[in-house]
């Protein structure tokens, strides 16, 4: 690990480059329910906090495109509103120089699916477009705020290299990335905001503007319980105005109980249909492309361990699924149906170590769902903990295609034996 | 001895709703010394005719000298409960509650800094010392056995899996500690490793990590420099797809360090016995202790 290129302040940053909040990769897994919001909605929030954004209009049909682009003097940027990063690289952001061109592009984008490196293979639907003015850019910067788990504090991440893939900057030019830790009880003090402005080489005339922007951004982050706010790029125009050219905000799901006003931003259409059903049933589920083993587990760690053991047995997990501790029989039934509705699943692996959960309830849920859906997929079951014997007895007497295993080790062995015989 | 909880533990349980009451029952059934129950509006009555209810932690501590507190209150009120226990002078606070907002957790961490209190969790299964029948949290009492292996884990049910494998291979536990799966948590791997290293009853350690964060790397560094006892580890999530991301910014500070392979590398370099399959934890311990 290398020391990070942060402000040279003894307390402001104790950071280590490579230290982290939870891991993007798996936040998605452990905390499936982070509320993503669209760029145009983030832009609304920015405006509420006096953060300048380009003039822009949201549309869901191509009809108004012409008049909007004419209003913007014939030149605009059209941006697909989807919950996925990397849209610029796959045609989701287009610069247009006439209203005709704009209309054609808008027609093509609306109603289509965008596949980026962050989506699964079917992509996410484009239902809305943001059409925004273009601006003269003198300099592009990067700024974001997130919680660093190891420091237990909000941290600003900033770079003079805006408009680029920031992961790549972190990899190739780590010295161009600055971090500022904010004290959770004090917040972002103006001096830190000024220091950050100087680090970013913001021209003297714009320092007051940028300092206020950072303070407002921090306020937005805290007041809305965000897990991430990101502006890439934050631009300095030829007139030395500082404007957020992009807006990305994620809200921490655990805090939604105190932000009823933000729930309107929830857009189920941006989720995989199976993931959407899981959210409605209060299950933590992530669909994995190309797997054949449907996994049903209680606990996130055990669910990941079950995926690992599936892989070790020479198979691929079709999903991550944590039924949690308090799922009732209906929840279990829906969990089973979500697994069997995934057409790639050929075998189901149930791994239950019941502490709070009750094995007999899980068993009943599985039996009911299997009968209702007439599924005859083979099921391998490990069941231990609270009421495990009752649960196993119910399953064994159910006439379903069930093999029981005493532990994870045996379950893996059974998987290896059954899988090659399943064919395609 | 054991670590953190033992025969001197006087347990206070806060939040006796549906889940809290169920767990309080299990804790009493297991034989733990539960001295107080805190739930506003029930003062003057007793939980299961045994444990006196109090309407505040301060009163409970004054009357019963409770030194350890476990919290089951719902997430929106968890911060308040933790601060209440800190202010009442509880030495060890264990917050089981899942879903505490991270902005609450970072305020709590700031508040307890430099105060003589230890917080475990939130979002954790708690801890258990089998030899003294001291259960603080939700680890099932019927799966553990007294012995000499210290268990520390970020996970809940995966901890039970590890314990079951240890028992199956003839090993009991000195203390089992679930530190919690959230990005911000009170007690870290390093804290617990330090305690196990200086605990006479602990002869070897099982460490269960997960992808995400860099706490396993910090643990590896600590083990390399300070831990003489054998450590067996497993990191869950080797097959979790790295493609699904929350946002770019997360990956900057995360970098590659969050991957299971990187954590395993760091632990191997520190002399830890790393198992790649979660079904090998008990077997590997048997080999190591032979």
XYZ file of C-alpha atoms in Angstrom:
714
model
C 0.000 0.000 0.000
C 1.248 3.465 -0.799
C 0.523 6.667 1.014
C -2.099 8.656 -0.824
C -1.540 11.999 -2.445
C -3.736 13.894 -0.049
C -3.540 17.248 1.656
C -0.437 17.502 3.780
C -2.376 17.898 6.949
C -1.712 15.748 9.934
C -5.392 15.167 10.693
C -7.335 15.947 7.565
C -6.305 12.742 5.906
C -4.951 9.622 7.481
C -5.645 7.845 4.276
C -3.849 5.134 2.493
C -4.308 4.758 -1.211
C -5.913 1.381 -1.554
C -7.904 1.718 1.637
C -11.541 1.811 1.085
C -15.258 2.025 1.806
C -16.824 -1.272 0.878
C -15.960 -2.230 -2.427
C -17.912 -1.163 -5.201
C -17.832 -4.602 -6.687
C -19.646 -6.074 -3.874
C -21.686 -3.372 -2.405
C -23.915 -4.515 -5.173
C -23.841 -7.959 -3.632
C -23.987 -7.314 0.068
C -26.190 -4.290 -0.101
C -28.292 -4.831 -3.118
C -30.588 -2.030 -2.213
C -28.581 1.083 -2.807
C -30.980 3.591 -4.334
C -29.591 4.741 -7.656
C -31.121 7.899 -9.030
C -31.083 9.228 -12.563
C -28.791 12.038 -13.669
C -31.711 14.416 -14.293
C -32.978 13.769 -10.768
C -29.495 14.326 -9.331
C -29.403 17.567 -11.329
C -32.620 18.650 -9.568
C -31.009 17.974 -6.208
C -27.878 19.875 -7.263
C -29.976 22.904 -8.181
C -31.723 22.732 -4.820
C -28.277 23.040 -3.203
C -27.174 25.920 -5.457
C -24.745 23.837 -7.462
C -24.643 25.117 -11.044
C -25.602 22.670 -13.779
C -26.051 23.241 -17.530
C -29.497 24.245 -18.770
C -31.253 21.044 -19.713
C -34.603 19.393 -20.413
C -35.851 15.852 -19.773
C -37.939 14.116 -22.425
C -39.581 10.731 -22.812
C -40.621 11.126 -26.443
C -38.796 12.520 -29.467
C -41.536 15.065 -30.198
C -40.094 18.045 -28.344
C -36.496 17.423 -29.352
C -36.511 19.940 -32.208
C -37.878 22.844 -30.202
C -35.538 22.103 -27.294
C -32.444 22.004 -29.492
C -33.525 25.204 -31.217
C -33.892 26.793 -27.796
C -30.313 25.670 -27.053
C -29.074 27.419 -30.240
C -28.944 24.291 -32.380
C -26.286 22.505 -30.404
C -26.784 20.091 -27.527
C -25.672 16.960 -25.771
C -28.170 14.113 -25.550
C -27.709 11.791 -22.599
C -29.490 8.474 -22.011
C -30.925 8.323 -18.492
C -29.946 4.890 -17.218
C -28.632 3.469 -13.954
C -25.293 2.350 -15.287
C -21.884 3.886 -15.696
C -19.868 3.715 -18.883
C -22.734 4.936 -21.090
C -20.508 7.385 -23.011
C -18.412 4.532 -24.361
C -21.395 2.700 -25.849
C -23.280 5.535 -27.499
C -25.399 6.648 -24.568
C -24.081 10.231 -24.711
C -24.119 12.069 -28.050
C -23.197 15.553 -29.127
C -25.548 16.897 -31.811
C -25.140 19.937 -34.042
C -28.654 20.305 -35.418
C -32.216 19.630 -34.384
C -32.616 17.075 -37.195
C -29.616 15.122 -36.018
C -30.940 15.392 -32.456
C -34.316 14.031 -33.450
C -32.808 10.996 -35.206
C -30.564 10.179 -32.263
C -33.335 10.667 -29.716
C -35.607 8.351 -31.706
C -32.906 5.676 -31.839
C -32.081 5.880 -28.161
C -35.577 6.034 -26.685
C -37.047 2.585 -26.203
C -33.766 0.780 -26.799
C -31.583 -0.985 -24.224
C -28.105 0.209 -23.345
C -25.489 -2.422 -22.533
C -22.444 -1.129 -20.664
C -19.668 -2.862 -18.731
C -21.727 -2.320 -15.579
C -24.956 -3.936 -16.797
C -25.749 -7.551 -17.500
C -25.945 -8.747 -21.082
C -29.500 -7.577 -21.705
C -28.694 -4.018 -20.641
C -30.986 -1.368 -19.172
C -33.917 0.371 -20.922
C -33.627 3.998 -22.039
C -36.926 5.629 -21.149
C -35.806 9.209 -20.729
C -33.236 11.505 -22.266
C -31.592 14.591 -20.858
C -30.938 17.239 -23.501
C -28.494 19.836 -22.230
C -26.685 22.901 -23.497
C -23.037 22.560 -24.499
C -20.504 24.788 -22.789
C -17.019 26.091 -23.536
C -14.698 24.091 -21.365
C -11.426 25.525 -20.127
C -10.628 22.770 -17.682
C -12.216 19.487 -16.581
C -11.955 18.295 -12.972
C -13.178 15.309 -10.990
C -14.858 15.448 -7.590
C -16.755 12.948 -5.464
C -17.694 12.255 -1.854
C -18.158 8.849 -0.301
C -17.775 7.109 3.027
C -14.400 5.514 3.598
C -15.186 2.533 5.813
C -11.663 2.159 7.166
C -11.448 5.840 8.146
C -15.099 5.866 9.290
C -15.541 9.282 7.697
C -16.799 11.021 4.576
C -13.943 11.544 2.148
C -13.640 13.884 -0.811
C -11.882 12.398 -3.810
C -10.659 15.016 -6.278
C -8.520 15.099 -9.364
C -7.254 17.595 -11.899
C -7.874 14.915 -14.530
C -11.632 15.197 -14.989
C -13.747 13.769 -17.773
C -11.723 10.577 -17.855
C -12.203 7.126 -16.428
C -11.218 7.917 -12.851
C -10.247 4.338 -12.063
C -7.693 4.594 -14.808
C -6.323 7.863 -13.399
C -6.029 6.179 -9.995
C -4.097 3.369 -11.604
C -1.768 5.331 -13.886
C -1.406 8.736 -12.211
C -2.165 8.225 -8.522
C -0.330 11.458 -7.697
C -3.112 13.353 -9.477
C -5.766 12.149 -7.048
C -6.349 13.987 -3.773
C -8.318 12.867 -0.774
C -9.694 14.957 2.037
C -11.174 13.336 5.102
C -13.988 15.240 6.809
C -14.598 14.907 10.528
C -18.048 13.289 10.904
C -19.020 15.591 13.765
C -17.548 18.829 12.343
C -18.131 18.380 8.627
C -16.263 20.057 5.801
C -14.717 23.234 7.152
C -14.253 26.158 4.725
C -10.471 25.989 5.022
C -10.449 22.392 3.805
C -12.746 23.356 0.930
C -10.345 26.202 0.031
C -7.329 23.904 0.278
C -9.049 21.457 -2.024
C -9.668 24.290 -4.520
C -5.984 25.240 -4.473
C -4.953 21.616 -4.914
C -7.119 21.499 -8.031
C -5.413 24.646 -9.400
C -8.702 26.495 -9.595
C -8.060 30.074 -10.772
C -8.051 32.714 -8.024
C -11.200 34.389 -9.422
C -13.186 31.162 -9.060
C -11.966 30.020 -5.657
C -14.931 31.436 -3.808
C -17.290 29.680 -6.220
C -15.556 26.307 -5.942
C -15.269 26.545 -2.167
C -19.011 27.169 -1.886
C -19.706 24.359 -4.312
C -17.714 21.868 -2.213
C -19.486 23.005 0.953
C -22.894 22.712 -0.724
C -22.033 19.316 -2.158
C -21.034 18.098 1.300
C -24.307 19.435 2.690
C -26.244 17.578 -0.019
C -24.303 14.377 0.726
C -25.027 14.491 4.460
C -28.607 15.772 4.368
C -29.684 13.079 1.912
C -27.683 10.197 3.425
C -25.839 9.576 0.197
C -23.425 6.723 -0.307
C -21.929 8.537 -3.281
C -22.059 11.887 -5.016
C -19.853 12.243 -8.046
C -19.293 14.998 -10.599
C -17.244 13.969 -13.587
C -16.446 16.348 -15.054
C -16.744 19.427 -12.941
C -15.819 22.127 -15.441
C -14.332 25.568 -15.427
C -15.752 27.511 -18.385
C -13.970 30.176 -20.394
C -15.848 32.700 -18.233
C -14.347 31.028 -15.148
C -17.694 29.701 -14.077
C -17.721 26.372 -12.259
C -20.412 24.000 -13.458
C -21.324 20.362 -12.741
C -21.498 18.876 -16.221
C -22.542 15.496 -14.861
C -24.327 14.417 -11.712
C -24.296 11.030 -10.042
C -25.938 10.381 -6.691
C -26.541 7.132 -4.833
C -28.631 7.138 -1.682
C -27.848 4.699 1.086
C -30.784 2.342 1.320
C -30.492 1.877 5.076
C -31.348 5.541 5.545
C -34.480 5.634 3.395
C -36.705 5.432 6.475
C -35.852 9.086 7.086
C -36.050 10.175 3.448
C -39.535 9.346 2.287
C -39.188 12.218 -0.198
C -36.415 10.366 -2.041
C -38.379 7.168 -2.585
C -40.018 8.717 -5.631
C -36.657 8.366 -7.372
C -36.877 4.546 -7.262
C -37.040 3.259 -10.841
C -37.803 -0.483 -10.927
C -37.524 -0.573 -14.730
C -33.769 -0.094 -14.460
C -33.417 -3.367 -12.574
C -33.236 -6.905 -13.841
C -36.868 -8.174 -13.537
C -35.809 -10.955 -11.185
C -33.840 -8.485 -9.047
C -36.856 -6.194 -8.958
C -39.075 -9.035 -7.705
C -36.470 -9.858 -5.057
C -36.499 -6.272 -3.797
C -40.282 -6.329 -3.490
C -39.994 -9.533 -1.466
C -37.213 -8.084 0.714
C -34.613 -10.568 -0.492
C -30.995 -9.746 -1.340
C -30.542 -11.186 -4.824
C -28.092 -10.641 -7.640
C -28.433 -12.430 -10.972
C -25.144 -13.757 -12.324
C -24.799 -14.385 -16.040
C -23.957 -17.866 -17.232
C -24.555 -19.892 -14.076
C -26.518 -23.121 -13.762
C -26.655 -23.579 -9.986
C -29.416 -21.559 -8.298
C -28.323 -20.789 -4.739
C -30.660 -20.177 -1.783
C -28.836 -19.291 1.420
C -29.327 -17.383 4.674
C -26.643 -14.781 5.362
C -24.503 -12.798 2.911
C -21.186 -14.373 3.913
C -22.562 -17.909 3.738
C -24.215 -17.053 0.404
C -20.851 -15.984 -1.023
C -19.221 -19.087 0.475
C -21.889 -21.203 -1.221
C -21.095 -19.540 -4.544
C -17.409 -20.272 -3.945
C -18.024 -23.928 -3.200
C -20.199 -24.239 -6.298
C -17.342 -22.933 -8.386
C -14.877 -25.281 -6.673
C -17.197 -28.152 -7.560
C -16.729 -27.222 -11.200
C -20.076 -25.440 -11.679
C -21.190 -21.820 -11.889
C -23.527 -20.074 -9.461
C -26.559 -18.541 -11.205
C -27.181 -16.044 -8.463
C -26.384 -14.632 -5.071
C -29.407 -14.949 -2.787
C -29.589 -14.142 0.898
C -33.046 -14.868 2.305
C -32.090 -13.108 5.547
C -33.132 -14.089 9.028
C -36.740 -13.006 9.106
C -38.165 -14.215 5.790
C -41.557 -15.851 6.257
C -42.949 -18.738 4.218
C -44.209 -16.399 1.482
C -40.751 -14.846 1.187
C -39.185 -18.307 0.837
C -41.733 -19.279 -1.818
C -40.980 -16.148 -3.814
C -37.229 -16.780 -3.428
C -37.670 -20.279 -4.836
C -39.782 -18.970 -7.726
C -37.225 -16.291 -8.559
C -34.565 -19.000 -8.801
C -36.679 -21.304 -10.948
C -37.833 -18.447 -13.207
C -34.204 -17.985 -14.208
C -34.093 -20.137 -17.325
C -30.385 -20.815 -16.925
C -30.825 -22.666 -13.620
C -30.497 -26.462 -13.872
C -30.057 -27.391 -10.235
C -30.823 -25.721 -6.918
C -28.484 -25.637 -3.944
C -30.074 -24.745 -0.609
C -27.678 -23.998 2.223
C -29.337 -23.044 5.466
C -27.666 -22.519 8.818
C -30.616 -21.310 10.814
C -29.987 -18.994 13.728
C -32.908 -16.598 13.592
C -34.470 -18.303 10.584
C -36.448 -21.521 11.059
C -35.627 -24.550 8.916
C -39.162 -25.972 8.930
C -40.545 -22.695 7.555
C -37.933 -22.686 4.799
C -38.727 -26.336 3.973
C -42.461 -25.618 3.739
C -41.793 -22.629 1.493
C -39.646 -24.711 -0.857
C -42.189 -27.554 -1.019
C -45.141 -25.245 -1.713
C -43.298 -23.273 -4.384
C -41.967 -26.405 -6.097
C -45.462 -27.904 -6.224
C -47.054 -24.687 -7.434
C -44.487 -24.124 -10.179
C -44.341 -27.857 -11.029
C -40.575 -27.528 -10.972
C -38.721 -30.827 -10.995
C -35.231 -29.363 -10.935
C -32.947 -31.391 -8.682
C -32.438 -29.783 -5.278
C -29.421 -30.355 -3.033
C -30.108 -29.304 0.549
C -27.949 -28.678 3.583
C -29.946 -27.674 6.637
C -28.568 -27.039 10.089
C -29.476 -24.997 13.161
C -32.949 -24.121 14.444
C -35.519 -26.895 13.670
C -33.220 -28.495 11.082
C -34.480 -32.043 11.721
C -38.105 -31.017 11.193
C -37.155 -29.184 7.997
C -35.208 -32.124 6.577
C -38.010 -34.548 7.401
C -40.545 -32.372 5.582
C -38.302 -32.237 2.521
C -37.566 -35.956 2.487
C -41.276 -36.792 2.626
C -42.202 -34.323 -0.099
C -41.686 -36.466 -3.215
C -39.565 -33.714 -4.701
C -36.262 -34.437 -6.435
C -34.237 -33.710 -3.301
C -30.845 -34.921 -2.134
C -29.876 -33.950 1.394
C -26.305 -33.376 2.506
C -25.078 -33.249 6.090
C -22.726 -30.335 5.469
C -21.206 -28.045 2.868
C -18.417 -30.512 2.132
C -20.876 -33.274 1.258
C -23.086 -30.846 -0.673
C -20.130 -30.004 -2.905
C -19.473 -33.684 -3.518
C -23.087 -34.305 -4.463
C -23.072 -31.331 -6.829
C -20.011 -32.676 -8.604
C -21.718 -36.027 -9.013
C -25.086 -34.743 -10.271
C -24.015 -31.905 -12.546
C -22.392 -33.789 -15.439
C -25.567 -35.846 -15.846
C -27.835 -32.857 -16.311
C -26.788 -32.041 -19.871
C -28.102 -28.936 -21.575
C -9.563 -17.098 30.342
C -11.231 -16.147 27.089
C -11.663 -12.740 25.538
C -14.169 -9.912 26.020
C -16.888 -11.893 27.762
C -16.554 -14.391 30.623
C -17.892 -15.254 34.104
C -17.627 -11.580 35.098
C -19.998 -10.465 32.374
C -23.191 -8.864 33.665
C -25.362 -8.535 30.634
C -27.933 -5.857 29.902
C -30.284 -6.399 26.960
C -31.763 -3.337 25.278
C -34.697 -3.562 22.902
C -36.990 -6.487 23.683
C -39.332 -6.465 20.731
C -40.070 -9.637 18.749
C -36.462 -10.512 17.824
C -34.937 -9.100 21.001
C -37.269 -11.109 23.237
C -36.645 -14.318 21.295
C -32.885 -13.825 21.610
C -33.140 -12.816 25.278
C -34.957 -16.075 25.920
C -32.263 -18.068 24.152
C -29.577 -16.210 26.116
C -31.203 -17.058 29.449
C -31.793 -20.644 28.349
C -28.087 -20.958 27.516
C -27.160 -19.875 31.035
C -25.742 -16.385 30.553
C -25.850 -13.956 33.462
C -28.487 -11.489 32.248
C -28.952 -8.797 34.901
C -31.134 -6.174 33.222
C -33.578 -5.600 30.401
C -34.096 -2.077 29.071
C -37.341 -1.251 27.339
C -39.170 2.021 28.018
C -42.551 1.600 29.674
C -41.940 -1.789 31.287
C -40.157 -0.722 34.461
C -41.433 -2.549 37.527
C -42.027 -5.802 35.631
C -39.679 -8.666 34.815
C -38.748 -10.403 31.568
C -39.850 -14.043 31.875
C -40.273 -13.409 35.601
C -36.497 -13.350 35.956
C -34.853 -10.223 34.611
C -35.922 -6.794 35.903
C -36.967 -4.236 33.300
C -35.670 -0.655 33.430
C -36.752 2.340 31.404
C -33.214 3.668 30.967
C -29.723 2.202 30.740
C -28.448 4.573 33.408
C -30.953 3.283 35.981
C -30.204 -0.313 35.014
C -26.477 0.213 35.495
C -27.000 1.940 38.863
C -29.123 -0.946 40.183
C -27.387 -3.946 38.630
C -23.800 -2.895 37.819
C -24.290 -4.247 34.280
C -20.981 -4.007 32.380
C -21.921 -5.411 28.974
C -24.814 -4.311 26.788
C -26.389 -5.961 23.768
C -28.649 -3.950 21.465
C -31.625 -5.270 19.487
C -33.469 -1.988 18.931
C -34.566 -1.233 15.337
C -32.073 0.538 13.062
C -33.619 4.028 13.236
C -33.032 4.050 17.026
C -29.747 2.126 17.188
C -27.526 5.229 17.339
C -29.497 6.552 20.287
C -29.209 3.210 22.088
C -25.448 3.001 21.553
C -24.894 6.566 22.788
C -27.147 5.874 25.780
C -25.020 2.855 26.729
C -21.782 4.810 26.258
C -23.074 7.601 28.474
C -24.190 5.119 31.141
C -20.666 3.731 31.380
C -21.156 0.294 29.798
C -17.688 -1.180 29.020
C -18.595 -3.458 26.111
C -21.429 -2.617 23.722
C -22.584 -5.157 21.149
C -24.968 -3.866 18.495
C -26.714 -6.701 16.654
C -29.087 -4.420 14.714
C -28.830 -4.635 10.941
C -29.300 -1.641 8.663
C -27.932 1.173 10.827
C -27.293 4.099 8.442
C -23.601 4.537 7.785
C -23.786 8.256 8.605
C -24.981 7.264 12.085
C -22.130 4.787 12.429
C -19.432 7.323 11.595
C -20.838 9.760 14.172
C -20.845 6.975 16.756
C -17.224 6.105 15.934
C -16.228 9.735 16.445
C -18.190 9.933 19.680
C -16.557 6.870 21.260
C -13.030 7.714 20.177
C -10.885 8.200 23.284
C -13.655 6.945 25.580
C -13.060 3.787 27.659
C -15.623 1.713 25.795
C -15.512 -1.009 23.161
C -18.175 -1.332 20.473
C -18.759 -4.507 18.458
C -20.920 -4.178 15.337
C -23.346 -2.984 14.221
C -24.877 -5.668 12.014
C -23.060 -8.538 13.698
C -23.990 -11.835 15.400
C -22.193 -10.793 18.594
C -19.922 -13.026 20.622
C -19.913 -16.128 22.767
C -17.544 -17.766 25.263
C -18.589 -21.428 25.608
C -16.530 -22.243 28.738
C -18.430 -19.720 30.853
C -21.735 -20.004 28.975
C -21.612 -16.332 28.106
C -23.640 -15.525 25.007
C -23.913 -11.892 23.961
C -25.847 -11.827 20.720
C -27.360 -14.403 18.418
C -24.706 -17.111 17.899
C -26.652 -20.327 18.645
C -25.525 -21.819 21.968
C -26.100 -25.379 20.802
C -23.459 -25.348 18.057
C -20.442 -24.257 20.136
C -18.169 -26.282 22.420
C -15.601 -25.089 25.011
C -12.041 -25.324 23.728
C -8.993 -23.481 22.484
C -9.744 -22.031 19.072
C -10.524 -18.326 18.788
C -12.938 -17.471 15.978
C -13.233 -13.998 14.467
C -15.469 -13.271 11.508
C -17.165 -10.554 9.468
C -20.062 -12.836 8.704
C -22.992 -14.271 10.688
C -24.109 -17.645 9.418
C -20.705 -18.335 7.870
C -19.307 -18.067 11.406
C -21.712 -20.824 12.461
C -20.467 -22.888 9.523
C -16.861 -22.451 10.695
C -17.790 -23.324 14.292
C -19.650 -26.453 13.157
C -16.617 -27.609 11.161
C -14.327 -27.019 14.149
C -16.595 -29.067 16.412
C -16.851 -31.798 13.785
C -13.065 -32.036 13.764
C -12.821 -32.140 17.531
C -12.099 -28.495 18.313
C -13.896 -26.318 20.812
C -13.712 -22.529 20.947
C -12.263 -20.099 23.488
C -14.408 -17.216 22.220
C -16.282 -16.652 18.943
C -16.502 -13.033 17.811
C -18.598 -11.728 14.901
C -17.350 -8.222 14.142
C -20.005 -7.432 11.542
C -20.309 -7.037 7.818
C -20.868 -3.295 7.438
C -18.142 -1.029 6.045
C -17.978 0.892 9.321
C -17.803 -1.283 12.423
C -16.546 -0.740 15.963
C -14.089 -3.565 16.615
C -11.786 -4.765 13.853
C -9.973 -8.006 13.053
C -6.766 -6.460 14.362
C -8.323 -5.637 17.758
C -9.592 -9.191 18.168
C -6.341 -10.800 16.948
C -4.447 -8.813 19.545
C -6.744 -10.155 22.281
C -6.537 -13.754 21.075
C -2.743 -13.536 20.901
C -2.527 -12.554 24.563
C -5.234 -14.975 25.725
C -3.846 -18.108 27.435
C -6.876 -20.185 26.562
C -6.562 -19.571 22.818
C -4.127 -21.836 20.974
C -5.090 -21.133 17.373
C -7.312 -18.716 15.473
C -9.850 -18.951 12.662
C -10.338 -15.746 10.685
C -13.283 -15.463 8.300
C -13.153 -12.491 5.960
C -15.112 -11.229 3.006
C -14.394 -9.326 -0.151
C -14.423 -5.552 0.192
C -12.418 -3.181 2.324
C -8.823 -3.663 3.360
C -9.319 -4.849 6.908
C -8.056 -8.335 6.030
C -4.817 -6.815 4.730
C -4.421 -4.852 7.959
C -5.058 -8.115 9.835
C -2.393 -9.857 7.720
C 0.105 -7.128 8.554
C -0.677 -7.463 12.236
C -0.400 -11.257 12.134
C 2.967 -11.073 10.410
C 4.404 -8.771 13.067
C 2.633 -9.795 16.251
C 0.771 -13.114 16.133
C 2.655 -16.290 17.070
C -0.374 -18.595 17.170
C -1.423 -20.451 14.009
C -4.203 -18.772 12.000
C -6.494 -20.500 9.487
C -8.421 -18.171 7.209
C -11.106 -18.227 4.557
C -12.256 -15.211 2.521
C -15.789 -15.433 1.142
C -16.622 -14.085 -2.291
C -13.902 -15.410 -4.574
C -16.472 -15.946 -7.273
C -18.373 -12.683 -6.832
C -18.289 -10.814 -10.133
C -16.117 -7.693 -10.057
C -18.024 -6.168 -12.967
C -20.978 -4.945 -10.954
C -20.053 -1.601 -9.541
C -21.724 1.025 -7.452
C -19.735 3.878 -8.940
C -16.269 4.667 -10.078
C -15.290 6.532 -6.977
C -15.655 3.426 -4.863
C -13.120 1.630 -6.935
C -10.501 4.320 -6.543
C -10.013 3.820 -2.881
C -10.939 0.218 -3.107
C -8.635 -0.685 -5.893
C -7.749 -4.321 -6.219
C -7.373 -4.706 -2.475
C -11.053 -5.553 -2.094
C -10.696 -8.790 -4.070
C -10.548 -12.159 -2.320
C -7.405 -13.092 -4.255
C -5.542 -10.020 -2.955
C -6.624 -10.715 0.603
C -5.562 -14.353 0.332
C -2.198 -13.250 -1.022
C -1.620 -10.875 1.896
C -2.670 -13.520 4.427
C -0.505 -16.214 2.823
C 2.467 -13.854 2.919
C 1.820 -13.357 6.618
C 2.100 -17.107 7.207
C -1.626 -17.712 7.543
C -3.054 -21.097 6.522
C -5.430 -19.939 3.803
C -8.176 -22.267 2.604
C -9.880 -21.552 -0.689
C -12.894 -23.718 -0.092
C -15.217 -22.908 2.812
C -15.617 -26.618 3.473
C -11.921 -26.988 4.378
C -11.782 -24.738 7.467
C -12.087 -27.544 10.037
C -9.886 -29.977 8.139
C -7.112 -27.442 7.748
C -7.210 -26.664 11.463
C -6.800 -30.372 12.137
C -3.708 -30.499 9.922
C -2.265 -27.374 11.500
C -2.813 -28.578 15.068
C -1.516 -32.089 14.467
